[in-house]
Amino acid sequence: MTTVKAFASPSATGDLVSTTIERREVGAHDILIDIKFAGICHSDIHTVRGDWGPQQYPLVPGHEIAGIVTEVGSAVTKHAVGDRVGVGCMVNSCRECVNCLKGEEQYCLKGNVGTYGAVDRDGSITQGGYSTHVVVTEDFVVRIPEGIDLDVAAPLLCAGITTFSPLHHWGAGEGKKVAVVGLGGLGHMAVKIAAAMGAEVTVLSQSLKKQEDGLRLGAQHYYATSEPETFEKLAGSFDLIINTVSASIDISSYLQLLSLDGALVNVGAPAEPLPVNAFALIGGRRSFAGSMIGGIRETQEMLDFCAEHKIGAEIEVIAADKINEAYERVLASDVRYRFVIDTATL
Ligand code: NAP
Ligand code: ZN
Ligand code: ZN
C-alpha cells in the first residue's frame, strides 16, 4: 500500500477536505498513474451529496483523470512508463458477460466497477481522481494522443465519451439536425463533437447568456428555453436531441421538437423522475432513450477523434482549495465549461 494525497467528502453535507488515502500495490496487470489533472463532473456532486443513494464516506470523487504512467506491473503490455493516459468512470468489469464481450463494459451485467464509491475486486471501496496517484488495471486505462494537452483532455474521459457515444450510436453527421439541451460540461462537448461529425447543431439553453460561446463552439443556432416561442418555432425540427440537464425538465415539450422517427437521448441523471406524456412519443413515432458513458474501445476512439479534430474541453483550472466553490458554481450553472483540478495543488 502507498499513501497518497487526496481531497475527500466527509459526508453528504460537509465540504470536501484535504486527506490521504491508500492505493494498492501495483499488481502484474496494474498501472500506477501520476495524476496531473482531474475534471469535476456534475456526477461527482450528485454522488457525494447522496442524490443517487447513500454512500460510504470519506469519498474521493473524480472520474476524469489524466496523467502519466510511472510504474507498470510485470505482465502489462498496453502502456509503458512515461505514457500519457486517462481513466474515466470505471476501473473494471466482469469481462465475461455478453455486454463486456461486446466492448460495452459500462453495461456489464454484473455491474461495472466505478472509479469511486464502488466495491473493488478485493472488497475495498474505490477512490477517485481528486488525488495525486491511482492504480488501475491496464485494460481500463486509455491512451491520450499527442496533440491534446492533459488539462483539456481530462474532461473527455467522462463528458467527452458520454456525448460522443450517443451521437455516434444515433448517427449524428452530415444532413442531421442535432439539438443539445444544457450548455454545461457535457453539453459543450456535445456541441463540439456533433459539429465535428458534420451535424447542424442547435443549443437549447435556459437563457441566451452563453450564446456567443455556443456559436463559437460549433453550434449554428441557439435558443433560450425560458422563452415559450422557442418550443412553437422549433416544433418537429430535430433528428436527435441530447439532453444533458442535471435536473428534471419537462421532457414532453422537448419530444415535440423531434421530427418523424427522431430520438431524444437522455444523458443527464437527475435524482427525480422524468415524466413523459405518451402522446408526445406516439405523435411522431419518436423515441425516448438513455445512454451511459461508453466502453473502453469507444473511449479510445473518441480520444483519437478529438485529437484528429483538435477538440479539447473548455476549462477553468483550479487549485484544490477551490473545489467547494467550484461545486457551488456548477450547481448554479455558472461553469464555462468544466472545472479541472491541478492535482499538484493537493
Ligand atoms: P453541468 O456542467 O452542471 O451542466 C448541466 C447544464 O444543464 C447546466 O450548465 C445548465 O445549462 C443546464 N441546467 C442545469 N439546471 C437546469 C434546470 N433546472 N433546468 C434547465 N437546465 C438546467 O453538468 P454536467 O457535468 O454536464 O452533467 C450533466 C448531467 O449529466 C448530470 O446529471 C450528470 O450526473 C449527468 N452525467 C451522466 C452521464 C452518463 O453516463 N449518462 C455521464 C456524466 C454525467 P444551461 O445554463 O445552458 O441551461
Ligand atoms: Zn462524469
Ligand atoms: Zn460484464
XYZ file of C-alpha atoms and ligand atoms in Angstrom:
396
model
C 0.000 0.000 0.000
C 1.119 3.532 -0.743
C -0.240 6.607 0.993
C -1.176 9.443 -1.387
C -2.754 12.881 -1.089
C -6.416 13.377 -1.954
C -9.475 15.550 -1.424
C -12.457 13.773 0.078
C -16.029 14.436 1.006
C -16.548 13.576 4.718
C -20.356 13.311 4.465
C -23.303 14.148 2.216
C -23.405 17.694 3.542
C -19.843 18.646 4.546
C -17.253 20.426 2.402
C -14.522 18.371 0.744
C -11.288 18.390 2.738
C -7.623 17.505 2.246
C -6.746 13.969 3.310
C -4.597 10.939 2.488
C -5.731 7.577 1.127
C -4.102 4.209 0.444
C -3.505 2.937 -3.072
C -2.895 -0.786 -3.617
C 0.492 -2.202 -4.663
C 0.981 -2.411 -8.424
C -0.109 -5.933 -9.416
C 1.007 -7.814 -12.534
C -1.665 -6.183 -14.748
C -1.765 -2.832 -12.961
C -0.557 0.623 -13.869
C 0.446 3.366 -11.444
C -0.604 6.772 -12.776
C 0.757 10.088 -11.577
C -2.471 12.108 -11.899
C -1.872 15.583 -13.329
C -5.453 16.813 -13.779
C -8.916 15.709 -12.654
C -12.150 17.175 -14.014
C -15.159 17.985 -11.841
C -18.250 16.277 -13.264
C -21.762 17.061 -12.035
C -21.993 13.322 -11.233
C -19.312 13.871 -8.551
C -21.677 16.334 -6.901
C -24.758 14.089 -7.269
C -22.764 11.239 -5.709
C -21.157 12.994 -2.736
C -24.416 14.735 -1.861
C -26.262 11.411 -1.853
C -28.641 12.322 -4.715
C -28.330 8.802 -6.113
C -28.416 6.970 -2.779
C -26.332 6.564 0.375
C -22.544 6.488 0.068
C -19.659 5.335 2.198
C -17.571 8.293 3.462
C -14.943 9.649 3.290
C -15.391 9.551 -0.500
C -12.810 10.804 -3.013
C -14.655 11.703 -6.234
C -13.153 12.201 -9.689
C -13.588 10.158 -12.854
C -11.994 12.435 -15.425
C -8.374 11.522 -14.829
C -5.400 12.492 -16.992
C -1.817 11.703 -16.058
C 1.468 9.943 -16.749
C 2.336 6.276 -16.235
C 5.048 5.968 -13.567
C 5.108 2.210 -12.978
C 3.735 -0.864 -14.757
C 3.166 -4.405 -13.493
C 5.235 -7.330 -14.799
C 2.523 -8.524 -17.254
C 1.458 -5.126 -18.632
C 1.633 -4.814 -22.427
C -0.696 -1.923 -23.323
C 1.084 1.005 -21.652
C 4.645 1.932 -20.670
C 6.301 4.237 -18.166
C 6.079 7.822 -19.441
C 2.867 7.298 -21.478
C 0.138 9.947 -21.311
C -3.001 8.161 -20.173
C -6.533 8.640 -18.948
C -9.047 6.873 -16.726
C -12.782 7.534 -16.895
C -15.815 6.405 -14.933
C -14.976 2.725 -14.481
C -11.905 0.746 -13.441
C -13.106 -2.808 -14.043
C -15.996 -5.074 -15.087
C -16.674 -8.830 -15.178
C -15.185 -9.107 -18.728
C -17.290 -12.260 -19.371
C -20.893 -11.192 -19.826
C -22.452 -10.565 -23.227
C -22.127 -6.787 -22.873
C -18.494 -6.890 -21.721
C -17.658 -9.204 -24.626
C -19.189 -6.615 -26.994
C -16.867 -3.968 -25.540
C -19.746 -2.230 -23.731
C -18.249 -2.703 -20.274
C -20.286 0.215 -18.921
C -23.345 -2.022 -19.273
C -21.697 -5.048 -17.601
C -24.499 -7.323 -16.428
C -22.743 -7.769 -13.079
C -22.248 -4.001 -12.790
C -19.077 -2.191 -13.813
C -16.698 -1.167 -11.033
C -16.985 2.609 -10.742
C -13.824 4.698 -10.351
C -15.041 5.823 -6.926
C -17.585 4.654 -4.383
C -17.747 1.099 -5.800
C -16.690 -2.233 -4.342
C -13.391 -3.270 -5.931
C -12.266 -6.860 -6.582
C -10.543 -7.032 -3.181
C -13.641 -5.789 -1.358
C -12.265 -2.302 -0.732
C -14.164 0.818 -1.840
C -12.681 2.547 -4.893
C -11.473 6.139 -4.504
C -11.366 8.542 -7.426
C -9.207 11.068 -9.183
C -9.093 14.068 -6.817
C -5.783 12.550 -5.813
C -2.110 12.507 -6.803
C -1.903 8.843 -7.862
C -4.129 5.921 -8.791
C -3.523 2.227 -9.543
C -5.729 0.819 -12.324
C -5.736 -2.441 -14.255
C -4.270 -1.821 -17.740
C -7.439 -2.736 -19.675
C -9.288 0.248 -18.175
C -6.574 2.780 -18.983
C -6.695 4.634 -22.318
C -4.025 6.479 -24.287
C -4.239 10.273 -24.571
C -2.969 11.111 -28.064
C -0.206 13.678 -28.599
C -1.829 16.945 -29.614
C -4.299 17.110 -26.708
C -2.901 18.706 -23.554
C -3.604 16.744 -20.380
C -5.671 19.512 -18.751
C -8.148 19.817 -21.646
C -8.080 16.030 -22.140
C -9.240 15.178 -18.603
C -12.935 16.108 -19.187
C -13.009 13.963 -22.324
C -12.841 10.879 -20.081
C -16.435 11.437 -18.952
C -18.035 14.489 -20.614
C -16.397 13.595 -23.957
C -17.306 9.923 -24.108
C -20.787 10.398 -22.615
C -21.723 12.661 -25.523
C -19.625 11.028 -28.269
C -21.226 7.621 -27.666
C -24.906 8.570 -28.254
C -24.001 10.980 -31.077
C -22.188 8.122 -32.790
C -24.816 5.482 -31.957
C -27.739 7.611 -33.214
C -25.888 8.645 -36.367
C -25.127 12.351 -35.889
C -23.418 13.562 -39.054
C -23.914 15.369 -42.374
C -27.551 16.248 -43.009
C -28.617 15.566 -39.402
C -30.122 18.212 -37.153
C -28.948 17.773 -33.588
C -30.057 19.780 -30.552
C -28.125 19.864 -27.300
C -30.084 20.742 -24.160
C -27.935 22.432 -21.457
C -24.594 24.071 -22.184
C -22.517 22.808 -19.259
C -19.677 20.278 -19.120
C -21.395 17.567 -21.159
C -23.354 19.996 -23.324
C -20.344 21.936 -24.572
C -18.586 18.694 -25.511
C -21.739 17.516 -27.313
C -21.732 20.728 -29.368
C -18.069 20.411 -30.326
C -18.275 16.708 -31.169
C -21.592 16.869 -33.081
C -20.264 19.818 -35.126
C -17.048 17.891 -35.887
C -19.190 14.930 -37.031
C -20.809 17.290 -39.549
C -24.237 17.749 -37.960
C -26.195 21.014 -37.875
C -26.166 21.838 -34.171
C -28.622 23.870 -32.092
C -28.140 24.737 -28.417
C -31.208 24.866 -26.162
C -30.089 26.698 -23.031
C -32.075 28.284 -20.213
C -31.084 31.764 -21.401
C -29.115 33.497 -24.161
C -26.246 34.346 -21.759
C -23.847 31.868 -23.365
C -24.998 32.327 -26.980
C -21.704 33.738 -28.234
C -19.816 30.790 -26.725
C -22.263 28.261 -28.139
C -21.821 29.589 -31.667
C -18.023 29.711 -31.259
C -18.027 26.066 -30.079
C -19.691 24.994 -33.325
C -23.464 25.462 -32.991
C -25.315 27.149 -35.855
C -28.362 28.099 -33.779
C -29.013 28.994 -30.156
C -32.348 29.360 -28.368
C -33.475 30.146 -24.828
C -35.855 27.562 -23.382
C -37.199 30.197 -20.968
C -38.950 31.761 -23.991
C -42.161 29.832 -24.809
C -41.914 30.808 -28.530
C -38.810 28.599 -28.760
C -40.976 25.492 -28.438
C -43.500 26.689 -31.047
C -40.857 27.773 -33.501
C -38.778 24.579 -33.310
C -41.627 22.027 -33.228
C -40.797 18.952 -35.356
C -37.240 20.147 -36.154
C -34.626 17.737 -34.875
C -33.438 14.243 -35.773
C -31.679 13.894 -32.448
C -31.805 15.718 -29.121
C -29.169 15.080 -26.448
C -30.442 16.133 -23.030
C -27.534 16.880 -20.668
C -29.535 18.682 -17.984
C -28.734 17.680 -14.387
C -32.270 18.471 -13.161
C -35.691 17.129 -14.114
C -37.175 19.033 -17.080
C -40.447 18.758 -18.980
C -39.314 16.039 -21.393
C -42.636 16.005 -23.266
C -42.209 19.560 -24.518
C -38.733 18.657 -25.820
C -40.067 15.494 -27.507
C -42.374 17.751 -29.559
C -39.222 19.251 -31.110
C -38.317 15.939 -32.772
C -39.099 15.222 -36.407
C -40.692 11.925 -37.507
C -38.669 8.993 -36.069
C -36.482 11.357 -34.088
C -34.864 10.364 -30.789
C -34.346 12.242 -27.558
C -31.436 10.680 -25.695
C -31.115 11.432 -22.026
C -27.633 11.543 -20.570
C -28.499 13.866 -17.683
C -29.046 11.897 -14.483
C -31.276 13.835 -12.085
C -32.430 12.075 -8.942
C -36.049 12.945 -9.740
C -38.121 11.053 -12.372
C -38.573 12.421 -15.909
C -42.312 12.011 -16.629
C -43.302 11.574 -20.266
C -46.653 12.213 -21.952
C -47.413 9.230 -24.238
C -48.845 11.491 -26.943
C -45.524 13.321 -27.249
C -43.999 9.974 -28.291
C -46.705 8.342 -30.402
C -47.454 11.521 -32.328
C -44.269 11.227 -34.388
C -43.027 7.657 -33.884
C -40.486 9.231 -31.580
C -38.047 7.531 -29.196
C -37.021 8.497 -25.704
C -33.743 6.792 -24.865
C -30.825 6.911 -22.482
C -27.087 6.390 -22.693
C -24.348 5.890 -20.099
C -20.691 6.860 -20.739
C -19.129 4.469 -23.317
C -16.992 1.320 -23.491
C -13.202 1.331 -23.263
C -12.695 0.740 -27.009
C -15.110 3.550 -27.841
C -13.416 5.846 -25.312
C -10.139 5.348 -27.193
C -11.952 6.027 -30.497
C -13.372 9.237 -29.003
C -9.912 10.405 -27.882
C -8.460 9.678 -31.326
C -11.413 11.515 -32.951
C -10.858 14.524 -30.665
C -7.130 14.585 -31.462
C -7.861 14.404 -35.207
C -10.369 17.282 -34.951
C -8.285 19.251 -32.427
C -11.017 19.088 -29.804
C -10.393 19.557 -26.098
C -12.656 20.782 -23.322
C -13.027 24.481 -22.457
C -11.725 24.539 -18.924
C -11.058 26.589 -15.844
C -8.087 25.084 -13.987
C -8.436 25.410 -10.222
C -6.378 24.672 -7.122
C -7.685 22.080 -4.682
C -8.794 24.718 -2.168
C -11.321 25.972 -4.739
C -13.140 22.630 -5.154
C -16.029 23.505 -2.818
C -16.531 26.870 -4.510
C -16.464 25.123 -7.901
C -19.213 22.741 -6.732
C -21.427 25.705 -5.840
C -20.761 27.296 -9.218
C -21.620 24.079 -11.088
C -24.877 23.849 -9.116
C -25.665 27.426 -10.151
C -24.968 26.603 -13.872
C -22.013 29.001 -13.605
C -19.375 26.864 -15.302
C -17.535 27.620 -18.552
C -17.363 24.801 -19.201
C -15.504 22.388 -16.931
C -13.547 22.879 -13.728
C -10.314 20.908 -13.754
C -8.242 20.382 -10.600
C -4.481 20.823 -10.874
C -3.500 17.903 -8.652
C -0.105 19.468 -7.890
C -2.096 21.708 -5.508
C -3.460 18.778 -3.466
P -23.259 20.739 -15.721
O -21.904 21.152 -16.171
O -23.784 21.275 -14.441
O -24.277 21.070 -16.920
C -25.664 20.918 -16.819
C -26.355 22.050 -17.573
O -27.743 21.807 -17.525
C -26.165 23.413 -16.952
O -24.992 24.049 -17.337
C -27.402 24.159 -17.475
O -27.160 24.576 -18.817
C -28.450 23.053 -17.528
N -29.327 23.089 -16.341
C -28.978 22.936 -15.039
N -30.054 23.004 -14.235
C -31.123 23.191 -15.047
C -32.529 23.328 -14.835
N -33.041 23.284 -13.586
N -33.321 23.475 -15.909
C -32.811 23.528 -17.149
N -31.492 23.419 -17.416
C -30.663 23.245 -16.386
O -23.335 19.154 -15.550
P -22.589 18.015 -16.406
O -21.338 17.638 -15.703
O -22.565 18.386 -17.816
O -23.595 16.780 -16.173
C -24.927 16.881 -16.611
C -25.751 15.699 -16.141
O -25.290 14.526 -16.804
C -25.629 15.398 -14.643
O -26.894 14.968 -14.172
C -24.638 14.258 -14.603
O -24.745 13.447 -13.462
C -25.031 13.508 -15.837
N -24.000 12.625 -16.380
C -24.431 11.477 -16.959
C -23.523 10.634 -17.553
C -23.987 9.410 -18.259
O -23.224 8.477 -18.421
N -25.216 9.381 -18.738
C -22.165 10.941 -17.525
C -21.767 12.146 -16.949
C -22.690 12.975 -16.377
P -27.729 25.998 -19.373
O -27.164 27.023 -18.426
O -27.163 26.065 -20.736
O -29.211 25.927 -19.351
Zn -18.925 12.211 -15.120
Zn -19.671 -7.934 -17.674
